[in-house]
Tab-separated table of C-alpha atoms in Angstrom:
chain	number	residue	atom	x	y	z
A	1	MET	CA	27.349	-11.477	29.243
A	2	SER	CA	25.861	-8.089	28.421
A	3	GLN	CA	22.509	-6.803	29.613
A	4	TYR	CA	20.757	-7.619	26.349
A	5	ILE	CA	22.849	-10.178	24.439
A	6	ASP	CA	24.231	-13.550	25.555
A	7	ASP	CA	26.866	-14.458	22.939
A	8	ASP	CA	28.463	-17.647	24.236
A	9	ARG	CA	30.987	-18.987	21.688
A	10	ASP	CA	31.990	-21.978	23.826
A	11	MET	CA	28.572	-23.644	23.993
A	12	PRO	CA	27.835	-22.145	21.343
A	13	ARG	CA	24.676	-20.152	22.119
A	14	PHE	CA	23.262	-16.765	21.196
A	15	ARG	CA	20.330	-15.276	23.082
A	16	VAL	CA	18.506	-11.938	23.102
A	17	ASN	CA	16.838	-10.573	26.210
A	18	ARG	CA	13.132	-10.125	25.500
A	19	ARG	CA	13.076	-6.820	27.369
A	20	VAL	CA	14.476	-5.208	24.201
A	21	MET	CA	11.039	-5.897	22.663
A	22	THR	CA	9.008	-4.382	25.515
A	23	ASP	CA	10.997	-1.785	27.479
A	24	PRO	CA	10.145	1.884	26.691
A	25	GLU	CA	13.642	2.914	27.797
A	26	VAL	CA	15.203	0.610	25.201
A	27	PHE	CA	12.863	2.038	22.560
A	28	ALA	CA	13.958	5.565	23.509
A	29	LEU	CA	17.613	4.537	23.156
A	30	GLU	CA	16.879	3.114	19.710
A	31	LYS	CA	15.331	6.370	18.567
A	32	GLU	CA	18.292	8.365	19.890
A	33	LYS	CA	21.180	6.111	18.863
A	34	ILE	CA	19.882	4.225	15.814
A	35	PHE	CA	17.167	6.183	14.013
A	36	ASN	CA	18.833	9.548	14.651
A	37	LYS	CA	22.279	8.279	13.603
A	38	THR	CA	21.971	5.903	10.616
A	39	TRP	CA	21.027	6.171	6.942
A	40	LEU	CA	17.303	5.444	6.518
A	41	TYR	CA	15.431	4.525	3.355
A	42	LEU	CA	12.978	7.097	2.013
A	43	GLY	CA	11.893	5.962	-1.445
A	44	HIS	CA	12.884	5.153	-5.008
A	45	GLU	CA	13.591	7.838	-7.600
A	46	THR	CA	11.170	6.241	-10.075
A	47	GLU	CA	8.243	7.011	-7.774
A	48	LEU	CA	8.653	10.650	-8.861
A	49	LYS	CA	8.165	10.473	-12.606
A	50	LYS	CA	7.498	14.131	-13.446
A	51	PRO	CA	8.671	17.538	-12.220
A	52	ASN	CA	6.677	18.644	-9.153
A	53	ASP	CA	5.634	15.065	-8.266
A	54	PHE	CA	5.696	14.464	-4.517
A	55	LYS	CA	5.155	11.764	-1.881
A	56	THR	CA	4.838	12.221	1.864
A	57	ARG	CA	6.591	9.720	4.121
A	58	THR	CA	7.505	9.192	7.755
A	59	VAL	CA	11.174	8.340	8.298
A	60	GLY	CA	12.834	8.040	11.685
A	61	GLY	CA	9.676	9.450	13.252
A	62	ARG	CA	9.847	12.623	11.122
A	63	PRO	CA	7.247	13.626	8.523
A	64	LEU	CA	9.035	14.258	5.208
A	65	ILE	CA	8.168	15.430	1.707
A	66	PHE	CA	9.872	13.411	-1.052
A	67	ALA	CA	9.633	15.552	-4.179
A	68	ARG	CA	10.990	16.284	-7.642
A	69	ASP	CA	11.320	20.031	-8.195
A	70	LYS	CA	10.458	21.934	-11.371
A	71	LEU	CA	13.954	21.244	-12.756
A	72	GLY	CA	13.587	17.503	-12.181
A	73	GLN	CA	15.931	17.299	-9.175
A	74	VAL	CA	14.966	15.068	-6.243
A	75	LYS	CA	14.476	17.065	-3.043
A	76	VAL	CA	13.587	16.076	0.505
A	77	TRP	CA	11.972	18.482	2.956
A	78	VAL	CA	10.693	18.295	6.513
A	79	ASN	CA	6.899	18.331	6.237
A	80	SER	CA	6.387	21.265	8.597
A	81	CYS	CA	5.696	24.903	7.805
A	82	PRO	CA	8.529	27.071	9.205
A	83	HIS	CA	5.924	29.664	10.259
A	84	ARG	CA	4.053	27.922	13.071
A	85	GLY	CA	4.820	24.268	12.465
A	86	ALA	CA	1.663	22.883	10.893
A	87	MET	CA	2.085	19.998	8.460
A	88	LEU	CA	2.597	21.635	5.089
A	89	CYS	CA	1.470	18.798	2.825
A	90	ARG	CA	-1.384	16.586	3.987
A	91	GLU	CA	-1.773	14.448	0.861
A	92	ASP	CA	-0.025	11.089	0.430
A	93	SER	CA	1.071	11.957	-3.108
A	94	GLY	CA	0.374	14.245	-6.034
A	95	ASN	CA	1.779	16.824	-8.418
A	96	ALA	CA	1.859	20.502	-7.496
A	97	ARG	CA	4.031	23.506	-8.272
A	98	PHE	CA	3.365	24.947	-4.823
A	99	MET	CA	2.516	23.606	-1.381
A	100	THR	CA	0.361	25.898	0.748
A	101	CYS	CA	-0.012	25.571	4.496
A	102	ALA	CA	-3.672	25.282	5.466
A	103	TYR	CA	-3.074	27.134	8.741
A	104	HIS	CA	-1.965	30.616	7.600
A	105	GLY	CA	-1.552	30.230	3.846
A	106	TRP	CA	2.220	30.375	3.521
A	107	SER	CA	3.158	28.795	0.170
A	108	PHE	CA	6.393	27.060	-0.877
A	109	SER	CA	7.752	25.695	-4.156
A	110	THR	CA	8.984	22.107	-4.501
A	111	SER	CA	12.487	23.635	-4.449
A	112	GLY	CA	11.817	24.718	-0.857
A	113	ASP	CA	11.488	28.449	-1.455
A	114	LEU	CA	8.828	30.579	0.229
A	115	VAL	CA	6.900	32.059	-2.706
A	116	SER	CA	4.053	33.878	-0.950
A	117	MET	CA	2.532	34.681	2.414
A	118	PRO	CA	-0.713	36.575	3.022
A	119	GLY	CA	-0.127	40.162	4.131
A	120	ASP	CA	3.628	39.934	3.684
A	121	ALA	CA	3.971	43.720	4.027
A	122	ALA	CA	3.356	43.258	7.754
A	123	TYR	CA	6.783	41.630	8.071
A	124	GLY	CA	8.836	44.609	6.934
A	125	PRO	CA	11.296	45.026	4.039
A	126	ASN	CA	14.248	43.309	5.771
A	127	PHE	CA	12.388	40.190	6.932
A	128	GLU	CA	14.376	37.049	6.133
A	129	ARG	CA	12.013	34.735	4.268
A	130	PRO	CA	12.499	31.195	5.615
A	131	GLN	CA	12.938	28.114	3.445
A	132	LEU	CA	11.764	24.596	4.145
A	133	ALA	CA	14.037	22.551	6.390
A	134	ALA	CA	15.796	19.413	5.153
A	135	PRO	CA	17.381	16.321	6.753
A	136	ALA	CA	21.099	16.591	7.475
A	137	LYS	CA	21.995	14.575	4.356
A	138	VAL	CA	20.189	13.033	1.393
A	139	ASP	CA	21.854	10.600	-1.000
A	140	SER	CA	20.982	7.789	-3.385
A	141	TYR	CA	22.404	4.567	-4.743
A	142	ARG	CA	21.007	2.940	-7.903
A	143	GLY	CA	17.793	4.929	-7.462
A	144	PHE	CA	17.299	4.021	-3.781
A	145	VAL	CA	17.075	7.312	-1.857
A	146	PHE	CA	18.201	7.516	1.775
A	147	VAL	CA	18.209	10.288	4.362
A	148	THR	CA	20.026	10.765	7.633
A	149	PHE	CA	19.590	13.216	10.486
A	150	ASP	CA	23.245	12.944	11.511
A	151	PRO	CA	25.524	15.472	9.779
A	152	GLU	CA	28.633	13.545	10.885
A	153	ILE	CA	27.716	10.144	9.432
A	154	VAL	CA	29.856	8.394	6.804
A	155	ASP	CA	28.790	8.701	3.166
A	156	LEU	CA	26.010	6.416	1.949
A	157	LYS	CA	28.206	4.100	-0.172
A	158	THR	CA	30.494	3.490	2.802
A	159	TYR	CA	27.501	2.855	5.041
A	160	LEU	CA	25.957	0.360	2.609
A	161	ALA	CA	29.190	-1.656	2.533
A	162	GLY	CA	28.487	-5.087	1.007
A	163	ALA	CA	24.762	-4.338	0.652
A	164	ALA	CA	25.558	-2.103	-2.350
A	165	GLU	CA	26.496	-5.180	-4.399
A	166	TYR	CA	23.093	-6.723	-3.735
A	167	LEU	CA	21.327	-3.500	-4.705
A	168	ASP	CA	23.339	-3.807	-7.934
A	169	LEU	CA	22.055	-7.362	-8.453
A	170	VAL	CA	18.453	-6.292	-7.984
A	171	SER	CA	18.861	-3.189	-10.149
A	172	ASP	CA	20.510	-5.128	-12.993
A	173	MET	CA	17.373	-7.214	-13.578
A	174	SER	CA	16.261	-4.535	-16.009
A	175	GLU	CA	18.043	-3.420	-19.161
A	176	VAL	CA	16.666	0.122	-18.799
A	177	GLY	CA	16.480	0.567	-15.017
A	178	MET	CA	14.110	-0.919	-12.452
A	179	GLU	CA	11.057	1.065	-11.379
A	180	VAL	CA	8.616	0.993	-8.484
A	181	LEU	CA	5.142	0.053	-9.713
A	182	GLU	CA	2.027	2.009	-8.784
A	183	GLY	CA	0.290	0.684	-5.696
A	184	THR	CA	1.482	0.473	-2.101
A	185	HIS	CA	0.864	-1.898	0.779
A	186	HIS	CA	0.260	-0.165	4.119
A	187	TYR	CA	-0.334	-2.228	7.242
A	188	SER	CA	0.485	-2.272	10.927
A	189	VAL	CA	1.662	-4.941	13.345
A	190	ARG	CA	1.146	-4.971	17.093
A	191	ALA	CA	4.672	-6.147	17.770
A	192	ASN	CA	8.184	-4.772	18.154
A	193	TRP	CA	9.820	-3.642	14.900
A	194	LYS	CA	12.854	-5.892	15.357
A	195	LEU	CA	10.650	-8.980	15.190
A	196	LEU	CA	9.756	-8.136	11.584
A	197	VAL	CA	13.416	-7.457	10.813
A	198	GLU	CA	14.215	-10.986	12.016
A	199	ASN	CA	11.260	-12.499	10.183
A	200	SER	CA	12.126	-10.806	6.903
A	201	PHE	CA	15.251	-12.925	6.375
A	202	ASP	CA	14.342	-15.962	8.462
A	203	GLY	CA	14.376	-19.094	6.304
A	204	TYR	CA	13.688	-21.403	9.241
A	205	HIS	CA	10.026	-20.473	9.685
A	206	ALA	CA	8.893	-20.902	6.077
A	207	MET	CA	7.666	-24.496	6.029
A	208	SER	CA	5.801	-24.340	9.342
A	209	THR	CA	4.413	-20.794	9.297
A	210	HIS	CA	3.473	-20.821	5.584
A	211	GLN	CA	2.245	-24.408	5.386
A	212	ARG	CA	-0.934	-23.507	3.492
A	213	TYR	CA	1.101	-21.749	0.774
A	214	PHE	CA	3.377	-24.743	0.255
A	215	GLU	CA	0.369	-27.060	0.113
A	216	MET	CA	-0.911	-24.905	-2.744
A	217	ILE	CA	2.469	-25.040	-4.525
A	218	VAL	CA	2.646	-28.806	-4.244
A	219	ALA	CA	-0.888	-29.067	-5.612
A	220	ALA	CA	0.070	-26.833	-8.556
A	221	ARG	CA	3.426	-28.343	-9.519
A	222	GLY	CA	3.992	-31.529	-7.533
A	223	ALA	CA	6.528	-32.213	-4.792
A	224	ILE	CA	9.249	-29.607	-4.240
A	225	ASP	CA	12.805	-30.292	-3.104
A	226	ALA	CA	13.129	-27.577	-0.493
A	227	GLY	CA	15.936	-29.408	1.298
A	228	SER	CA	18.305	-29.253	-1.681
A	229	SER	CA	17.509	-25.580	-2.163
A	230	LEU	CA	18.420	-24.804	1.455
A	231	LEU	CA	21.693	-26.728	1.170
A	232	ASN	CA	22.561	-24.644	-1.889
A	233	SER	CA	22.160	-21.370	-0.001
A	234	ARG	CA	24.124	-19.001	2.209
A	235	SER	CA	23.708	-16.396	4.920
A	236	ILE	CA	26.181	-13.555	4.446
A	237	ASN	CA	27.367	-10.720	6.690
A	238	LEU	CA	27.487	-7.559	4.524
A	239	GLY	CA	28.996	-5.268	7.167
A	240	ASN	CA	27.552	-2.450	9.321
A	241	GLY	CA	24.719	-4.704	10.530
A	242	HIS	CA	23.453	-5.514	7.014
A	243	ALA	CA	23.008	-9.170	6.064
A	244	VAL	CA	21.467	-11.284	3.330
A	245	THR	CA	20.327	-14.841	2.741
A	246	VAL	CA	20.799	-16.065	-0.829
A	247	GLY	CA	19.718	-19.075	-2.869
A	248	GLY	CA	21.253	-20.502	-6.016
A	249	SER	CA	20.232	-19.870	-9.608
A	250	GLY	CA	16.647	-20.908	-10.277
A	251	SER	CA	15.813	-21.381	-6.591
A	252	GLY	CA	13.011	-18.837	-6.851
A	253	ASP	CA	11.194	-21.121	-9.286
A	254	ILE	CA	11.095	-23.888	-6.682
A	255	PHE	CA	9.132	-21.795	-4.198
A	256	GLY	CA	6.914	-19.918	-6.634
A	257	ARG	CA	3.853	-20.717	-8.664
A	258	PRO	CA	4.644	-21.961	-12.187
A	259	LEU	CA	5.245	-19.292	-14.813
A	260	SER	CA	3.507	-19.557	-18.162
A	261	ASP	CA	5.611	-20.657	-21.144
A	262	GLU	CA	5.303	-17.148	-22.569
A	263	ALA	CA	6.597	-15.569	-19.373
A	264	LYS	CA	9.478	-18.069	-19.082
A	265	ALA	CA	10.575	-17.377	-22.657
A	266	GLU	CA	10.531	-13.621	-22.178
A	267	ARG	CA	12.472	-13.767	-18.922
A	268	GLU	CA	15.113	-16.125	-20.345
A	269	ALA	CA	15.585	-13.927	-23.427
A	270	ARG	CA	16.247	-10.936	-21.183
A	271	TYR	CA	18.680	-12.958	-19.048
A	272	GLU	CA	20.575	-13.991	-22.195
A	273	ARG	CA	21.050	-10.345	-23.097
A	274	LEU	CA	22.161	-9.590	-19.532
A	275	ARG	CA	24.692	-12.451	-19.684
A	276	ALA	CA	26.236	-10.860	-22.756
A	277	LYS	CA	26.486	-7.568	-20.877
A	278	TYR	CA	27.498	-8.583	-17.346
A	279	GLY	CA	28.824	-12.133	-17.612
A	280	GLU	CA	27.486	-15.594	-16.853
A	281	GLY	CA	28.468	-15.605	-13.170
A	282	TRP	CA	26.748	-12.310	-12.349
A	283	VAL	CA	23.493	-13.323	-14.044
A	284	GLU	CA	23.528	-16.750	-12.346
A	285	ARG	CA	23.633	-14.896	-9.036
A	286	LEU	CA	20.970	-12.484	-10.263
A	287	ASN	CA	18.714	-15.460	-11.091
A	288	GLY	CA	18.821	-16.672	-7.499
A	289	ILE	CA	16.826	-15.459	-4.512
A	290	ARG	CA	17.792	-13.063	-1.751
A	291	ASN	CA	16.331	-11.638	1.448
A	292	MET	CA	18.368	-8.634	2.583
A	293	VAL	CA	18.116	-6.305	5.562
A	294	ILE	CA	19.911	-2.966	5.323
A	295	PHE	CA	20.336	-1.904	8.949
A	296	PRO	CA	18.209	-0.872	10.639
A	297	ASN	CA	14.811	-1.177	8.935
A	298	LEU	CA	14.974	-1.580	5.141
A	299	VAL	CA	14.170	-4.988	3.679
A	300	ILE	CA	14.715	-6.027	0.046
A	301	ILE	CA	13.146	-9.396	-0.787
A	302	ASP	CA	13.748	-10.924	-4.214
A	303	LEU	CA	11.679	-14.084	-3.931
A	304	VAL	CA	8.592	-15.782	-5.356
A	305	MET	CA	8.265	-13.843	-8.620
A	306	GLY	CA	8.868	-10.332	-7.410
A	307	VAL	CA	11.175	-7.814	-5.744
A	308	VAL	CA	9.618	-6.280	-2.640
A	309	ILE	CA	10.892	-3.145	-0.908
A	310	ARG	CA	9.700	-3.111	2.712
A	311	LYS	CA	10.147	-0.140	5.074
A	312	ILE	CA	9.528	-0.813	8.766
A	313	ASP	CA	8.627	2.187	10.944
A	314	PRO	CA	8.720	1.745	14.741
A	315	VAL	CA	5.957	3.650	16.527
A	316	SER	CA	6.137	2.242	20.067
A	317	PRO	CA	7.793	-0.777	21.714
A	318	ASP	CA	4.891	-3.005	20.695
A	319	TYR	CA	3.622	-1.371	17.487
A	320	MET	CA	5.041	-0.770	14.016
A	321	GLU	CA	3.799	0.457	10.660
A	322	VAL	CA	4.920	-1.234	7.445
A	323	THR	CA	5.024	0.055	3.872
A	324	ALA	CA	5.869	-2.111	0.873
A	325	TRP	CA	6.345	-1.544	-2.846
A	326	GLU	CA	7.022	-3.768	-5.863
A	327	LEU	CA	10.162	-3.143	-7.936
A	328	ALA	CA	10.042	-4.373	-11.541
A	329	PRO	CA	11.667	-4.088	-14.994
A	330	PRO	CA	9.550	-1.535	-16.897
A	331	GLU	CA	10.263	-3.282	-20.216
A	332	GLU	CA	8.557	-6.446	-18.960
A	333	GLY	CA	5.741	-7.813	-21.131
A	334	ALA	CA	2.092	-7.965	-20.137
A	335	GLU	CA	2.087	-11.614	-19.017
A	336	LEU	CA	5.128	-11.339	-16.747
A	337	LYS	CA	3.815	-8.083	-15.262
A	338	ARG	CA	0.402	-9.656	-14.667
A	339	GLN	CA	1.938	-12.583	-12.784
A	340	ARG	CA	4.226	-10.260	-10.847
A	341	LEU	CA	1.371	-8.001	-9.722
A	342	ASP	CA	-0.780	-10.993	-8.856
A	343	ASN	CA	2.006	-12.333	-6.670
A	344	PHE	CA	2.593	-8.952	-5.001
A	345	LEU	CA	-1.069	-8.964	-3.986
A	346	THR	CA	-1.789	-12.626	-3.257
A	347	PHE	CA	1.513	-13.598	-1.606
A	348	TRP	CA	3.024	-10.414	-0.149
A	349	GLY	CA	-0.151	-8.386	0.392
A	350	PRO	CA	-1.633	-7.680	3.849
A	351	GLY	CA	-4.415	-10.160	2.978
A	352	GLY	CA	-2.214	-12.555	1.000
A	353	LEU	CA	-0.850	-16.044	1.546
A	354	ALA	CA	2.304	-15.044	3.465
A	355	SER	CA	2.119	-11.682	5.244
A	356	PRO	CA	-0.902	-12.476	7.468
A	357	ASP	CA	0.861	-15.635	8.683
A	358	ASP	CA	3.919	-13.605	9.637
A	359	VAL	CA	1.883	-10.890	11.351
A	360	GLU	CA	0.027	-13.516	13.391
A	361	MET	CA	3.301	-15.071	14.571
A	362	LEU	CA	4.879	-11.732	15.496
A	363	GLU	CA	1.820	-10.544	17.414
A	364	SER	CA	1.654	-13.910	19.158
A	365	ALA	CA	5.275	-13.519	20.270
A	366	GLN	CA	4.713	-9.949	21.444
A	367	SER	CA	1.718	-11.021	23.533
A	368	ALA	CA	3.766	-13.793	25.106
A	369	TYR	CA	6.494	-11.332	26.103
A	370	ALA	CA	4.223	-10.346	28.987
A	371	SER	CA	5.911	-13.319	30.671
A	372	VAL	CA	9.397	-11.820	30.297
A	373	ASN	CA	10.067	-12.199	34.029
A	374	GLU	CA	9.529	-15.952	33.771
A	375	LEU	CA	11.038	-16.526	30.322
A	376	GLU	CA	13.655	-13.849	29.776
A	377	TRP	CA	15.593	-14.908	26.679
A	378	SER	CA	14.919	-15.728	23.030
A	379	ASP	CA	17.289	-18.194	21.385
A	380	ILE	CA	18.918	-17.315	18.047
A	381	SER	CA	21.646	-19.978	18.034
A	382	ARG	CA	20.708	-22.034	14.978
A	383	GLY	CA	23.767	-22.827	12.852
A	384	MET	CA	26.434	-21.494	15.253
A	385	HIS	CA	28.170	-24.892	15.262
A	386	ALA	CA	28.027	-25.300	11.480
A	387	SER	CA	30.931	-24.731	9.086
A	388	VAL	CA	28.650	-23.036	6.536
A	389	PRO	CA	25.667	-20.815	7.463
A	390	VAL	CA	22.648	-21.495	5.214
A	391	GLN	CA	19.309	-19.738	4.724
A	392	SER	CA	17.546	-21.689	7.451
A	393	ASP	CA	20.210	-20.807	10.026
A	394	GLU	CA	20.141	-17.640	12.132
A	395	TYR	CA	23.561	-16.147	11.381
A	396	GLN	CA	21.959	-13.222	9.553
A	397	MET	CA	19.919	-12.328	12.652
A	398	ARG	CA	22.948	-12.556	14.895
A	399	THR	CA	24.714	-10.149	12.512
A	400	PHE	CA	21.870	-7.652	12.983
A	401	TRP	CA	21.811	-8.098	16.736
A	402	ARG	CA	25.565	-7.637	17.205
A	403	ARG	CA	25.389	-4.307	15.379
A	404	TRP	CA	22.262	-3.315	17.326
A	405	ASN	CA	24.043	-4.134	20.585
A	406	GLU	CA	27.149	-2.178	19.569
A	407	ILE	CA	25.141	0.968	18.825
A	408	VAL	CA	22.814	0.780	21.839
A	409	THR	CA	25.308	-0.344	24.502
A	410	GLY	CA	28.750	0.400	23.021
A	411	GLU	CA	29.794	-3.231	23.495
A	412	VAL	CA	31.513	-4.747	20.436
A	413	LEU	CA	30.981	-8.488	20.010
A	414	PRO	CA	33.362	-10.280	17.630
A	415	PRO	CA	31.889	-11.615	14.374
A	416	GLU	CA	31.565	-15.308	13.661
A	417	ASP	CA	34.312	-16.749	11.481
A	418	TYR	CA	33.500	-18.747	8.364
A	419	ASP	CA	35.509	-19.752	5.315
A	420	GLU	CA	35.522	-17.379	2.371
A	421	LEU	CA	32.548	-17.713	0.061
A	422	PRO	CA	32.965	-19.956	-2.998
A	423	ASP	CA	33.352	-18.302	-6.385
A	424	TYR	CA	29.699	-18.845	-7.260
A	425	TRP	CA	28.551	-16.424	-4.546
A	426	THR	CA	31.138	-13.780	-5.419
A	427	ALA	CA	31.102	-13.719	-9.246
A	428	PRO	CA	31.732	-10.101	-10.261
A	429	ARG	CA	29.763	-7.811	-12.530
A	430	LEU	CA	31.984	-7.623	-15.589
A	431	GLU	CA	30.802	-4.265	-16.904
A	432	LEU	CA	30.883	-1.709	-14.125
A	433	GLU	CA	28.651	1.272	-14.823
A	434	ALA	CA	28.661	4.592	-13.005
A	435	ASP	CA	26.392	4.774	-10.001
A	436	SER	CA	23.268	6.883	-10.330
A	437	THR	CA	23.945	10.550	-9.604
A	438	ALA	CA	23.539	11.345	-5.945
A	439	VAL	CA	20.684	13.628	-5.005
A	440	ARG	CA	20.975	16.265	-2.360
A	441	SER	CA	18.707	18.819	-0.731
């Protein structure tokens, strides 16, 4: 048994030592070995609609500028003036041809070039004018932009492994390309970041933690058959620590508030056109639900009338900051968009019907970890004895933890073995289109 993971295949039992949620030394190892060495999500290309649009983000503990230059190319810069280090851009977002440091007035274009500095004659004719710094690599897949600070890392498509197929599923919901809607959720949680990773694709907690939401659903539409939906579901290892839980076609309707007849008709008409383009099997999968974690801290949730992108930023062993956006088909009509935005606010929002419940549970767990000397291990064994891992099992979490353990400790734990997925869960996309052009700084 390793220091942090107890992976007992004979019992079977899988446990995680709670010190990984509290120990500053573990947190330092995570920063060094995970957040300095993996691909990390930055943003979606559609957030930058016009030349010279920019957003400021924190990724892997670094302040970054996510921008589209005057030629329309996506660029990513470290948000620090190369003169004396002050933060160059102090706005969350905007549109500007130049970014000027408030400290000494050095000014840079969105292409990263130094365009002016007060009293530049004082530097002499041969002074080498510095440019903005960039992460080691920047790349994108289907509009999702990632950065890494490791120049030796594998390319993004290789890193995504099986998660790329699920980004395809989400992206194919639109006939013209999905876009991130205006409006962002920002909130913080006084708990370890890995607790929200677990929670984000944990189907076991739904009925107990979100009881008030399900009471509302039952009142709105009558009894729901959640048991059948869970049986018709899977947890899938996507490689490289990524994992997803998926539900069958139409399962999202079971757990969501009823759509209007107008919204149903519009959605079905679009799905019919997508079937003609990509095939029945692909669109049946597309019409299901999915909660995916792309290791280490990106969550894509396609559930309850909406696609949520969630970025989890660790700040300390017991504190994280969370940012979330809504991804939607831009061609969607007014009624579907209204219901989608309402759901993004009232279900997924920091004051909604789901997120506050989750935050309360995670903070409760973190507080209880003060007793780690008396109760050292958390159990994540659910479903280890089963022949098929379903949404309410914990296989997806064990997938994350085995990769986490491999990176942090160097110990490789063998994967769990399950039969190959049935055809329904692997139906291919019949028309393969070229991936979106990679962006690079």
